[in-house]
mmCIF file of C-alpha atoms in Angstrom:
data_model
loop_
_atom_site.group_PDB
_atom_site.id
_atom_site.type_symbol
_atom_site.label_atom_id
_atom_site.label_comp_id
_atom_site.label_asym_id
_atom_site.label_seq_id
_atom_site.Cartn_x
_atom_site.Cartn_y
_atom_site.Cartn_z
ATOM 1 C CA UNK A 1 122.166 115.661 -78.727
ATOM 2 C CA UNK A 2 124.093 114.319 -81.615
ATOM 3 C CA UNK A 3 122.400 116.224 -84.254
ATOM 4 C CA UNK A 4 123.174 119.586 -82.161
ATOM 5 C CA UNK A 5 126.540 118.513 -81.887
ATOM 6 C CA UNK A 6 127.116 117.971 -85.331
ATOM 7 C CA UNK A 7 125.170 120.946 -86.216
ATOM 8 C CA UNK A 8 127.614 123.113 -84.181
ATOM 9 C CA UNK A 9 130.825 121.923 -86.543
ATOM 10 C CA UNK A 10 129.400 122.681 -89.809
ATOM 11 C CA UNK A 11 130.354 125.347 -91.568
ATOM 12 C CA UNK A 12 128.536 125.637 -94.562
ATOM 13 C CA UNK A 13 124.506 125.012 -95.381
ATOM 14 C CA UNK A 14 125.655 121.472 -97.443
ATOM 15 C CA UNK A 15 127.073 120.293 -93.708
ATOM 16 C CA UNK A 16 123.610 121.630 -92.142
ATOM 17 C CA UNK A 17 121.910 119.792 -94.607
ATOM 18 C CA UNK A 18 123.512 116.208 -94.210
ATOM 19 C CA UNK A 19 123.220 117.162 -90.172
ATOM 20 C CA UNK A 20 119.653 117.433 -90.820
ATOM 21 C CA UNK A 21 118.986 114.432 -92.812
ATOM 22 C CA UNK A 22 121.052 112.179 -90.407
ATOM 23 C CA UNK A 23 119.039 113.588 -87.785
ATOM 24 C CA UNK A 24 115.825 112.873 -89.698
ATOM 25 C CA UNK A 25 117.212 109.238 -91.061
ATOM 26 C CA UNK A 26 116.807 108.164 -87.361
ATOM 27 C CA UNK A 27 112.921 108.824 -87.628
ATOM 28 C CA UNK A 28 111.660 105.663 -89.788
ATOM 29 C CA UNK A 29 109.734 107.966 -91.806
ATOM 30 C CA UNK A 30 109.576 107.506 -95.570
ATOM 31 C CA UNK A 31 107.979 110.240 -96.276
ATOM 32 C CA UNK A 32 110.131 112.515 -94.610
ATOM 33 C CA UNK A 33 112.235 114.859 -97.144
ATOM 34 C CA UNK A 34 114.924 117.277 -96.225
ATOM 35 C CA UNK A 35 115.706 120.122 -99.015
ATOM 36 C CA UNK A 36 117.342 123.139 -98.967
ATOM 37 C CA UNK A 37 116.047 126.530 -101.330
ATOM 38 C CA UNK A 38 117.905 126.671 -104.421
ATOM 39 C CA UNK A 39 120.250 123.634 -104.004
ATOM 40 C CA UNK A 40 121.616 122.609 -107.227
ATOM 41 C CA UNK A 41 123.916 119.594 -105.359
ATOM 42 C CA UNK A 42 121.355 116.374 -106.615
ATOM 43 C CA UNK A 43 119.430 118.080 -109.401
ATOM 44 C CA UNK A 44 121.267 115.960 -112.462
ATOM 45 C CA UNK A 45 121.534 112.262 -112.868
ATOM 46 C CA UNK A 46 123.947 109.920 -114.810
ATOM 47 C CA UNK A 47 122.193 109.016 -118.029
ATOM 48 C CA UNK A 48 121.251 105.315 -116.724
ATOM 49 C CA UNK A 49 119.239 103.075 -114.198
ATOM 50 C CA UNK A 50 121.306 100.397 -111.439
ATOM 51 C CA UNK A 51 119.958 98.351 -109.469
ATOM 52 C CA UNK A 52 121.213 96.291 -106.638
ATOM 53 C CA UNK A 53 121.090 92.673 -107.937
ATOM 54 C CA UNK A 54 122.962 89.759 -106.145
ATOM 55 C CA UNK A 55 124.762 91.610 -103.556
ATOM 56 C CA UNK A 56 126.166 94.478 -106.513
ATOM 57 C CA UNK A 57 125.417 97.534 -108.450
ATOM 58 C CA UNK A 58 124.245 96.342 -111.725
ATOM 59 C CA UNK A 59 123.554 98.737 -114.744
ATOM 60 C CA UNK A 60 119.932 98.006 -115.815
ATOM 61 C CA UNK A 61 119.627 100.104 -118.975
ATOM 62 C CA UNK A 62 121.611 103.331 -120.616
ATOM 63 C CA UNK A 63 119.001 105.833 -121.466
ATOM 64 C CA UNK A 64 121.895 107.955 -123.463
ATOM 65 C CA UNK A 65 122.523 105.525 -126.525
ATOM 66 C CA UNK A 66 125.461 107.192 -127.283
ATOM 67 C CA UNK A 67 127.162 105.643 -124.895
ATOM 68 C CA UNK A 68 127.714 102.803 -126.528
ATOM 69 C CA UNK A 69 131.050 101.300 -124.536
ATOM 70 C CA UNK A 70 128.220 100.805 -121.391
ATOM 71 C CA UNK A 71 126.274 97.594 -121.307
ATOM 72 C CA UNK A 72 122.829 96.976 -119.366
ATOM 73 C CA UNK A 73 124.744 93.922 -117.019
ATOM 74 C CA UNK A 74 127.320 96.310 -116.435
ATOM 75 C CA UNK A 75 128.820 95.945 -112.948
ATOM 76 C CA UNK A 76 129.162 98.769 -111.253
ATOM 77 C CA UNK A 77 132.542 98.244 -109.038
ATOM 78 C CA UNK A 78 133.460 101.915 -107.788
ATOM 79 C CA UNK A 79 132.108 104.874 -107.846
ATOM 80 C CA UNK A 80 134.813 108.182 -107.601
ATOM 81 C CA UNK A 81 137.320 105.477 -105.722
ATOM 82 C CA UNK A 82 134.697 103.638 -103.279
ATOM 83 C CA UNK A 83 133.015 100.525 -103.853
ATOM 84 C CA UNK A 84 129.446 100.933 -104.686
ATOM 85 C CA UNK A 85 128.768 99.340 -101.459
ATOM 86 C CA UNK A 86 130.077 101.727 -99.334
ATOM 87 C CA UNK A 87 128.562 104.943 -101.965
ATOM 88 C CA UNK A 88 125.352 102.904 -101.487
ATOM 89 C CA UNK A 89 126.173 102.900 -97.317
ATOM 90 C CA UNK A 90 126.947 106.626 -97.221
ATOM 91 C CA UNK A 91 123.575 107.474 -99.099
ATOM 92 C CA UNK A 92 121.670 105.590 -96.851
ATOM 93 C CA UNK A 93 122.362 106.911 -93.632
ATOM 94 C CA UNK A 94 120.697 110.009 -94.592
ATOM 95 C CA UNK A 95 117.840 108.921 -96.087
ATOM 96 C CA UNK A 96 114.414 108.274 -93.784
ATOM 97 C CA UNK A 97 112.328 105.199 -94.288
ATOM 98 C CA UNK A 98 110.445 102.761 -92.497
ATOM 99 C CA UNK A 99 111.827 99.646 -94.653
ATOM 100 C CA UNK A 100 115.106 98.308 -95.825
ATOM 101 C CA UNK A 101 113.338 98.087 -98.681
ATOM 102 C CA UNK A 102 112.530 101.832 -99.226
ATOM 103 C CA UNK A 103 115.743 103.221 -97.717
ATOM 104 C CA UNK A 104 117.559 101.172 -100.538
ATOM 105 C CA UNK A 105 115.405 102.304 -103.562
ATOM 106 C CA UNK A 106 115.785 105.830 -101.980
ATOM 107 C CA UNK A 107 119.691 105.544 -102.016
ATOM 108 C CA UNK A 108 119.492 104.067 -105.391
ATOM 109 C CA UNK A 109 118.214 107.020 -107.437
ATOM 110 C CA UNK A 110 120.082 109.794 -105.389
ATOM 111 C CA UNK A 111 123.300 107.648 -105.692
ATOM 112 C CA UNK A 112 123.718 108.811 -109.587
ATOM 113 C CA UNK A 113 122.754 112.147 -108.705
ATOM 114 C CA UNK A 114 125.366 115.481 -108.599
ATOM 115 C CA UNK A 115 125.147 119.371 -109.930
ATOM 116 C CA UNK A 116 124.880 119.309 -113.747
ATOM 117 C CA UNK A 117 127.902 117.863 -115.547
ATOM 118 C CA UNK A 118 129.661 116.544 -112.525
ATOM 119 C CA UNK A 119 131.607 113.621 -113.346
ATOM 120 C CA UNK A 120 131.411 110.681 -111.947
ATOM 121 C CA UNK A 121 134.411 108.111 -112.380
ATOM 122 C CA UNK A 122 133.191 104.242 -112.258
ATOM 123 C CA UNK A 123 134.968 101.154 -112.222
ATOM 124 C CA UNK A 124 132.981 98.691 -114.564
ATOM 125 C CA UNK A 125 133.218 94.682 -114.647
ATOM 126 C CA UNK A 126 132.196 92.806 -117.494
ATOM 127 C CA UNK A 127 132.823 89.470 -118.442
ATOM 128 C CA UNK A 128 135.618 89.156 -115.766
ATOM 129 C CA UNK A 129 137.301 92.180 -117.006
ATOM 130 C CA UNK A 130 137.627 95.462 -115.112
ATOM 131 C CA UNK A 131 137.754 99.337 -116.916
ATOM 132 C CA UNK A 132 136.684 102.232 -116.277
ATOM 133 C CA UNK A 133 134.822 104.871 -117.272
ATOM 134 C CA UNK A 134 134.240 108.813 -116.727
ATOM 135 C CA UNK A 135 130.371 109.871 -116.802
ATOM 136 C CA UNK A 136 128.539 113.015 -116.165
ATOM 137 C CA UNK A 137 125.120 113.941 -114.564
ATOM 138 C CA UNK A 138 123.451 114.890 -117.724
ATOM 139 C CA UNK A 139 119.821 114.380 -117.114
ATOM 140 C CA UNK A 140 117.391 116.726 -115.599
ATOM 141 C CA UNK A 141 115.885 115.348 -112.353
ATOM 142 C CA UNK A 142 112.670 115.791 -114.402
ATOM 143 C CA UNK A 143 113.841 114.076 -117.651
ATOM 144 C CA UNK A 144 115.358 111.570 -115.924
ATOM 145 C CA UNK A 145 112.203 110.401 -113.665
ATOM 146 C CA UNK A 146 110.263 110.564 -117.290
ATOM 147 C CA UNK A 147 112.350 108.409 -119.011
ATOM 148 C CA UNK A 148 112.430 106.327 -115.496
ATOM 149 C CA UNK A 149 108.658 106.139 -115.629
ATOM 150 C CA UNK A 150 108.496 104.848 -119.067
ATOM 151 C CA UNK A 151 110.791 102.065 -118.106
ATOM 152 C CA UNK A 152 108.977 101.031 -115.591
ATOM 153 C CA UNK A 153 107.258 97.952 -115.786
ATOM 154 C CA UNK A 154 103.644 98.666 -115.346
ATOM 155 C CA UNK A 155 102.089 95.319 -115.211
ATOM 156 C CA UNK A 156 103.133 91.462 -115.947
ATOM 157 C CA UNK A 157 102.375 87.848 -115.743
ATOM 158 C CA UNK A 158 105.235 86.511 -113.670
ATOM 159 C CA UNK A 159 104.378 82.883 -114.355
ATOM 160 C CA UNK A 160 100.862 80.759 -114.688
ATOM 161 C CA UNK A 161 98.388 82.315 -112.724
ATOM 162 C CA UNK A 162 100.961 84.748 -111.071
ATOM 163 C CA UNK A 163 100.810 88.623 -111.969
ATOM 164 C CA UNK A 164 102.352 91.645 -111.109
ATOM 165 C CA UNK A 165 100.795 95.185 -110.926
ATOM 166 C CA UNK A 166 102.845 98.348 -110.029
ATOM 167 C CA UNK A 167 99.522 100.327 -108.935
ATOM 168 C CA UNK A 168 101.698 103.846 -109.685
ATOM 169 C CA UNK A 169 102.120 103.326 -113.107
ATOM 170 C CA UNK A 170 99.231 101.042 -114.292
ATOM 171 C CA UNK A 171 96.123 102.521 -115.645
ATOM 172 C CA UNK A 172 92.559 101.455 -114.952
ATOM 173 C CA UNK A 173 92.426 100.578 -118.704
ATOM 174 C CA UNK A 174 95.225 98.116 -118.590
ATOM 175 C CA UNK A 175 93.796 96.435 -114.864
ATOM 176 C CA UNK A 176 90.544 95.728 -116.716
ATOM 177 C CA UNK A 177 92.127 94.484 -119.995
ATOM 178 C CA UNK A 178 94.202 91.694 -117.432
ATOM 179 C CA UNK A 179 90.797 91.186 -115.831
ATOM 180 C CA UNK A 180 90.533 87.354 -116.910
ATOM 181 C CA UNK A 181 93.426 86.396 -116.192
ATOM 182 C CA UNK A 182 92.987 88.207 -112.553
ATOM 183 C CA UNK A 183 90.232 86.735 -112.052
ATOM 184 C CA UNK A 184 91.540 83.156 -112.225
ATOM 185 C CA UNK A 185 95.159 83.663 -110.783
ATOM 186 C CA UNK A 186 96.425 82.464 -107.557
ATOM 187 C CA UNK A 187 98.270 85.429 -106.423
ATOM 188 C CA UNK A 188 98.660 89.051 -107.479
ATOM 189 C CA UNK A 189 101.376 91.104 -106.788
ATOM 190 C CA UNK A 190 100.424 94.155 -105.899
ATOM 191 C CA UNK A 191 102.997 96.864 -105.769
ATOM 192 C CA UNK A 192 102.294 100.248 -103.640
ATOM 193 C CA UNK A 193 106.097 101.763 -103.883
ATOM 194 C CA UNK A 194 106.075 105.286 -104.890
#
């Protein structure tokens, strides 16, 4: 009832669409997707990762290196005049998923995304001091989830007899080359996400 309500004020497909993810947010469902043909609206993303570390946006790393006045540590205070709490809120709410967990990685890569070039205006703390800055989505969905996936962190001893494996990006190879140590450790960490 309060998807066809909503669905009966918009007035253009970009309403119909966040109607139809809202409606689809309420389902649990992480792998459910909602696209429409030939939007352009999330298919560039600001030239860096964030994560949400200690209750805040945190820049993780810049994959432009030209942008030298941005620092991985970065906080990330606003985003276009909201705190990244609430930009992190809106996201969420139309994004499906059966975890907390999932619904906030979700939110975390579509957060930085916008058509190509749109700007983005962020209010950075560092080192107690606030400034901002004006970015724009630069990066390709597709270059950006390839420089994403060489980022990611594959596989790692977390402490004595404690390792991680991210089973999306790890290869066979690299599993039998930690063998040993598997072998012997107490725990193993094994990550199914994405």
């Amino acid at each position: 009832t309060e998807a066809l309500t909503d669905a009966l004020k918009d007035k253009t497909q970009g309403d119909f669409l966040k109607t139809l993810r809202k409606f689809t947010a309420k389902l649990k469902d992480g792998h459910v997707r909602v696209t429409l043909q030939g939007d352009t609206s999330e298919s560039y993303r600001l030239p860096l990762l964030w994560d949400w570390i200690e209750n805040q946006l945190v820049i993780t790393d810049i994959f432009d290196k030209s942008l030298t006045h941005f620092q991985a540590g970065d906080g990330v205070a606003q985003i276009n005049g909201i705190t990244a709490r609430e930009a992190l809120e809106e996201k969420e709410q139309y994004i499906s998923a059966a975890t907390p967990g999932w619904k906030r990685f979700r939110a975390l890569n579509t957060l930085p995304a916008g058509e190509k070039n749109q700007e983005f205006h962020l209010e950075l703390k560092r080192d107690g001091n606030t400034f901002r800055e004006t970015l724009r989505a630069s990066l390709s969905n597709q270059d950006y989830y390839n420089l994403y996936d060489i980022k990611a962190i594959k596989s790692k001893k977390l402490e004595d007899g404690i390792y991680y494996l991210n089973l999306g990006q790890v290869s066979m190879d690299e599993i039998l080359s930690l063998m040993p140590g598997l072998e012997k450790a107490k725990a193993i960490i094994c990550d199914l996400r994405g």
